[in-house]
Tab-separated table of N, CA and C in Angstrom:
chain	number	residue	atom	x	y	z
A	188	ILE	N	-11.823	-2.428	1.917
A	188	ILE	CA	-13.223	-2.689	1.676
A	188	ILE	C	-13.536	-2.215	0.263
A	189	GLU	N	-14.165	-3.077	-0.507
A	189	GLU	CA	-14.480	-2.759	-1.893
A	189	GLU	C	-15.986	-2.859	-2.128
A	190	ILE	N	-16.465	-2.034	-3.074
A	190	ILE	CA	-17.864	-2.111	-3.490
A	190	ILE	C	-17.915	-2.251	-5.001
A	191	LYS	N	-19.015	-2.751	-5.505
A	191	LYS	CA	-19.229	-2.842	-6.946
A	191	LYS	C	-19.837	-1.517	-7.393
A	192	PRO	N	-19.189	-0.790	-8.321
A	192	PRO	CA	-19.749	0.480	-8.771
A	192	PRO	C	-20.997	0.257	-9.611
A	193	THR	N	-21.952	1.192	-9.523
A	193	THR	CA	-23.190	1.059	-10.280
A	193	THR	C	-23.208	1.918	-11.535
A	194	SER	N	-22.317	2.924	-11.607
A	194	SER	CA	-22.231	3.769	-12.797
A	194	SER	C	-20.856	4.415	-12.842
A	195	PRO	N	-20.475	4.968	-13.988
A	195	PRO	CA	-19.179	5.658	-14.075
A	195	PRO	C	-19.053	6.819	-13.082
A	196	ARG	N	-20.163	7.376	-12.634
A	196	ARG	CA	-20.113	8.463	-11.637
A	196	ARG	C	-19.527	7.993	-10.309
A	197	ASP	N	-19.465	6.679	-10.101
A	197	ASP	CA	-18.888	6.133	-8.868
A	197	ASP	C	-17.364	6.077	-8.916
A	198	ILE	N	-16.763	6.354	-10.073
A	198	ILE	CA	-15.312	6.253	-10.256
A	198	ILE	C	-14.719	7.656	-10.363
A	199	HIS	N	-13.661	7.925	-9.587
A	199	HIS	CA	-13.011	9.241	-9.580
A	199	HIS	C	-11.500	9.079	-9.721
A	200	VAL	N	-10.844	10.126	-10.218
A	200	VAL	CA	-9.385	10.134	-10.270
A	200	VAL	C	-8.870	9.961	-8.843
A	201	GLY	N	-7.916	9.081	-8.670
A	201	GLY	CA	-7.359	8.765	-7.352
A	201	GLY	C	-7.930	7.498	-6.741
A	202	ASP	N	-9.078	7.032	-7.237
A	202	ASP	CA	-9.673	5.795	-6.731
A	202	ASP	C	-8.821	4.584	-7.086
A	203	ILE	N	-8.875	3.591	-6.241
A	203	ILE	CA	-8.240	2.301	-6.513
A	203	ILE	C	-9.333	1.370	-7.001
A	204	ILE	N	-9.130	0.813	-8.191
A	204	ILE	CA	-10.140	-0.073	-8.773
A	204	ILE	C	-9.543	-1.451	-9.028
A	205	ALA	N	-10.404	-2.439	-9.071
A	205	ALA	CA	-10.036	-3.789	-9.509
A	205	ALA	C	-10.778	-4.016	-10.813
A	206	TYR	N	-10.041	-4.389	-11.855
A	206	TYR	CA	-10.674	-4.583	-13.157
A	206	TYR	C	-10.240	-5.894	-13.784
A	207	GLU	N	-11.105	-6.410	-14.642
A	207	GLU	CA	-10.873	-7.679	-15.324
A	207	GLU	C	-9.894	-7.477	-16.470
A	208	SER	N	-8.913	-8.354	-16.558
A	208	SER	CA	-7.921	-8.333	-17.630
A	208	SER	C	-7.723	-9.767	-18.110
A	209	ASN	N	-7.035	-9.921	-19.218
A	209	ASN	CA	-6.717	-11.270	-19.710
A	209	ASN	C	-5.941	-12.070	-18.675
A	210	ASN	N	-5.180	-11.375	-17.831
A	210	ASN	CA	-4.359	-12.024	-16.817
A	210	ASN	C	-5.083	-12.204	-15.492
A	211	GLY	N	-6.381	-11.882	-15.426
A	211	GLY	CA	-7.136	-12.007	-14.193
A	211	GLY	C	-7.571	-10.648	-13.681
A	212	LEU	N	-7.651	-10.505	-12.371
A	212	LEU	CA	-8.079	-9.270	-11.744
A	212	LEU	C	-6.850	-8.424	-11.421
A	213	ILE	N	-6.865	-7.153	-11.838
A	213	ILE	CA	-5.746	-6.235	-11.607
A	213	ILE	C	-6.245	-5.081	-10.749
A	214	VAL	N	-5.439	-4.659	-9.777
A	214	VAL	CA	-5.785	-3.554	-8.891
A	214	VAL	C	-4.804	-2.414	-9.146
A	215	HIS	N	-5.332	-1.287	-9.666
A	215	HIS	CA	-4.524	-0.101	-9.957
A	215	HIS	C	-5.306	1.151	-9.609
A	216	ARG	N	-4.610	2.291	-9.618
A	216	ARG	CA	-5.210	3.581	-9.284
A	216	ARG	C	-5.615	4.324	-10.554
A	217	VAL	N	-6.782	4.969	-10.537
A	217	VAL	CA	-7.270	5.768	-11.659
A	217	VAL	C	-6.483	7.081	-11.694
A	218	ILE	N	-5.865	7.395	-12.853
A	218	ILE	CA	-5.122	8.651	-12.974
A	218	ILE	C	-5.754	9.608	-13.984
A	219	LYS	N	-6.695	9.118	-14.792
A	219	LYS	CA	-7.352	9.973	-15.777
A	219	LYS	C	-8.692	9.359	-16.155
A	220	ILE	N	-9.692	10.217	-16.387
A	220	ILE	CA	-11.002	9.783	-16.848
A	220	ILE	C	-11.339	10.560	-18.112
A	221	GLY	N	-11.903	9.874	-19.094
A	221	GLY	CA	-12.265	10.539	-20.338
A	221	GLY	C	-13.358	9.784	-21.062
A	222	SER	N	-13.662	10.242	-22.266
A	222	SER	CA	-14.602	9.524	-23.120
A	222	SER	C	-14.141	9.661	-24.561
A	223	ASP	N	-14.490	8.670	-25.346
A	223	ASP	CA	-14.166	8.657	-26.768
A	223	ASP	C	-15.354	8.096	-27.522
A	224	GLU	N	-15.153	7.703	-28.773
A	224	GLU	CA	-16.259	7.201	-29.587
A	224	GLU	C	-16.892	5.932	-29.016
A	225	GLN	N	-16.176	5.228	-28.143
A	225	GLN	CA	-16.722	4.018	-27.510
A	225	GLN	C	-17.331	4.305	-26.142
A	226	GLY	N	-17.254	5.533	-25.674
A	226	GLY	CA	-17.842	5.900	-24.392
A	226	GLY	C	-16.813	6.170	-23.306
A	227	TRP	N	-17.252	6.024	-22.066
A	227	TRP	CA	-16.450	6.317	-20.880
A	227	TRP	C	-15.246	5.377	-20.783
A	228	TYR	N	-14.126	5.922	-20.293
A	228	TYR	CA	-12.949	5.093	-20.001
A	228	TYR	C	-12.129	5.768	-18.913
A	229	CYS	N	-11.229	4.990	-18.320
A	229	CYS	CA	-10.242	5.567	-17.414
A	229	CYS	C	-8.871	4.978	-17.737
A	230	ILE	N	-7.854	5.736	-17.373
A	230	ILE	CA	-6.466	5.299	-17.488
A	230	ILE	C	-5.986	5.022	-16.065
A	231	VAL	N	-5.295	3.916	-15.876
A	231	VAL	CA	-4.857	3.518	-14.540
A	231	VAL	C	-3.352	3.290	-14.519
A	232	LYS	N	-2.816	3.275	-13.294
A	232	LYS	CA	-1.382	3.040	-13.095
A	232	LYS	C	-1.198	2.369	-11.749
A	233	GLY	N	-0.330	1.402	-11.711
A	233	GLY	CA	0.035	0.799	-10.431
A	233	GLY	C	0.845	1.792	-9.620
A	234	ASP	N	0.653	1.834	-8.323
A	234	ASP	CA	1.360	2.799	-7.480
A	234	ASP	C	2.875	2.661	-7.566
A	235	ASN	N	3.375	1.469	-7.838
A	235	ASN	CA	4.820	1.268	-7.938
A	235	ASN	C	5.315	1.207	-9.375
A	236	SER	N	4.454	1.531	-10.324
A	236	SER	CA	4.842	1.528	-11.740
A	236	SER	C	5.287	2.929	-12.159
A	237	ALA	N	6.272	2.987	-13.034
A	237	ALA	CA	6.749	4.279	-13.524
A	237	ALA	C	5.816	4.864	-14.581
A	238	PHE	N	5.092	4.006	-15.292
A	238	PHE	CA	4.252	4.457	-16.399
A	238	PHE	C	2.834	3.926	-16.255
A	239	PRO	N	1.858	4.672	-16.795
A	239	PRO	CA	0.472	4.185	-16.766
A	239	PRO	C	0.284	2.982	-17.678
A	240	ASP	N	-0.782	2.232	-17.434
A	240	ASP	CA	-1.142	1.124	-18.324
A	240	ASP	C	-1.518	1.695	-19.681
A	241	GLU	N	-1.255	0.965	-20.738
A	241	GLU	CA	-1.528	1.435	-22.090
A	241	GLU	C	-2.989	1.266	-22.495
A	242	THR	N	-3.717	0.408	-21.815
A	242	THR	CA	-5.089	0.088	-22.188
A	242	THR	C	-6.083	1.012	-21.504
A	243	LYS	N	-7.089	1.465	-22.250
A	243	LYS	CA	-8.198	2.205	-21.663
A	243	LYS	C	-9.111	1.196	-20.974
A	244	ILE	N	-9.449	1.471	-19.718
A	244	ILE	CA	-10.319	0.580	-18.954
A	244	ILE	C	-11.752	1.091	-19.102
A	245	ARG	N	-12.636	0.234	-19.561
A	245	ARG	CA	-14.051	0.576	-19.738
A	245	ARG	C	-14.821	0.231	-18.471
A	246	PHE	N	-15.920	0.948	-18.238
A	246	PHE	CA	-16.692	0.745	-17.010
A	246	PHE	C	-17.099	-0.709	-16.816
A	247	GLU	N	-17.497	-1.366	-17.893
A	247	GLU	CA	-17.974	-2.747	-17.768
A	247	GLU	C	-16.879	-3.715	-17.321
A	248	ASP	N	-15.604	-3.313	-17.422
A	248	ASP	CA	-14.498	-4.156	-16.975
A	248	ASP	C	-14.181	-3.978	-15.486
A	249	ILE	N	-14.695	-2.909	-14.891
A	249	ILE	CA	-14.399	-2.620	-13.486
A	249	ILE	C	-15.290	-3.480	-12.590
A	250	LYS	N	-14.654	-4.223	-11.716
A	250	LYS	CA	-15.383	-5.111	-10.806
A	250	LYS	C	-15.605	-4.472	-9.437
A	251	TYR	N	-14.611	-3.726	-8.920
A	251	TYR	CA	-14.705	-3.164	-7.578
A	251	TYR	C	-14.000	-1.814	-7.496
A	252	VAL	N	-14.462	-0.994	-6.551
A	252	VAL	CA	-13.800	0.258	-6.180
A	252	VAL	C	-13.473	0.153	-4.704
A	253	THR	N	-12.244	0.471	-4.336
A	253	THR	CA	-11.846	0.444	-2.936
A	253	THR	C	-12.406	1.689	-2.243
A	254	ILE	N	-13.117	1.490	-1.139
A	254	ILE	CA	-13.679	2.627	-0.414
A	254	ILE	C	-13.015	2.821	0.948
A	255	ALA	N	-12.265	1.820	1.416
A	255	ALA	CA	-11.576	1.953	2.699
A	255	ALA	C	-10.475	0.896	2.780
A	256	ILE	N	-9.419	1.267	3.478
A	256	ILE	CA	-8.332	0.330	3.769
A	256	ILE	C	-8.173	0.301	5.284
A	257	ILE	N	-8.282	-0.860	5.850
A	257	ILE	CA	-8.200	-1.018	7.300
A	257	ILE	C	-6.852	-1.631	7.657
A	258	TYR	N	-6.123	-0.976	8.527
A	258	TYR	CA	-4.820	-1.481	8.954
A	258	TYR	C	-4.919	-2.158	10.288
């Protein structure tokens, strides 16, 4: 189950997010949150990836946050 976040306060380390990329929608886990001269960002990594993504994900690129997984 996913929701659309309303502010960066809705995103936490460990959350699974879906974000817009040139390749479409990507679903990865947040491993770091920070800010720089452009504002809020997070660093993400796929659970099966050895390394984090190189791109800083900005709040406006985040489409959904996973709040529950039903098996």
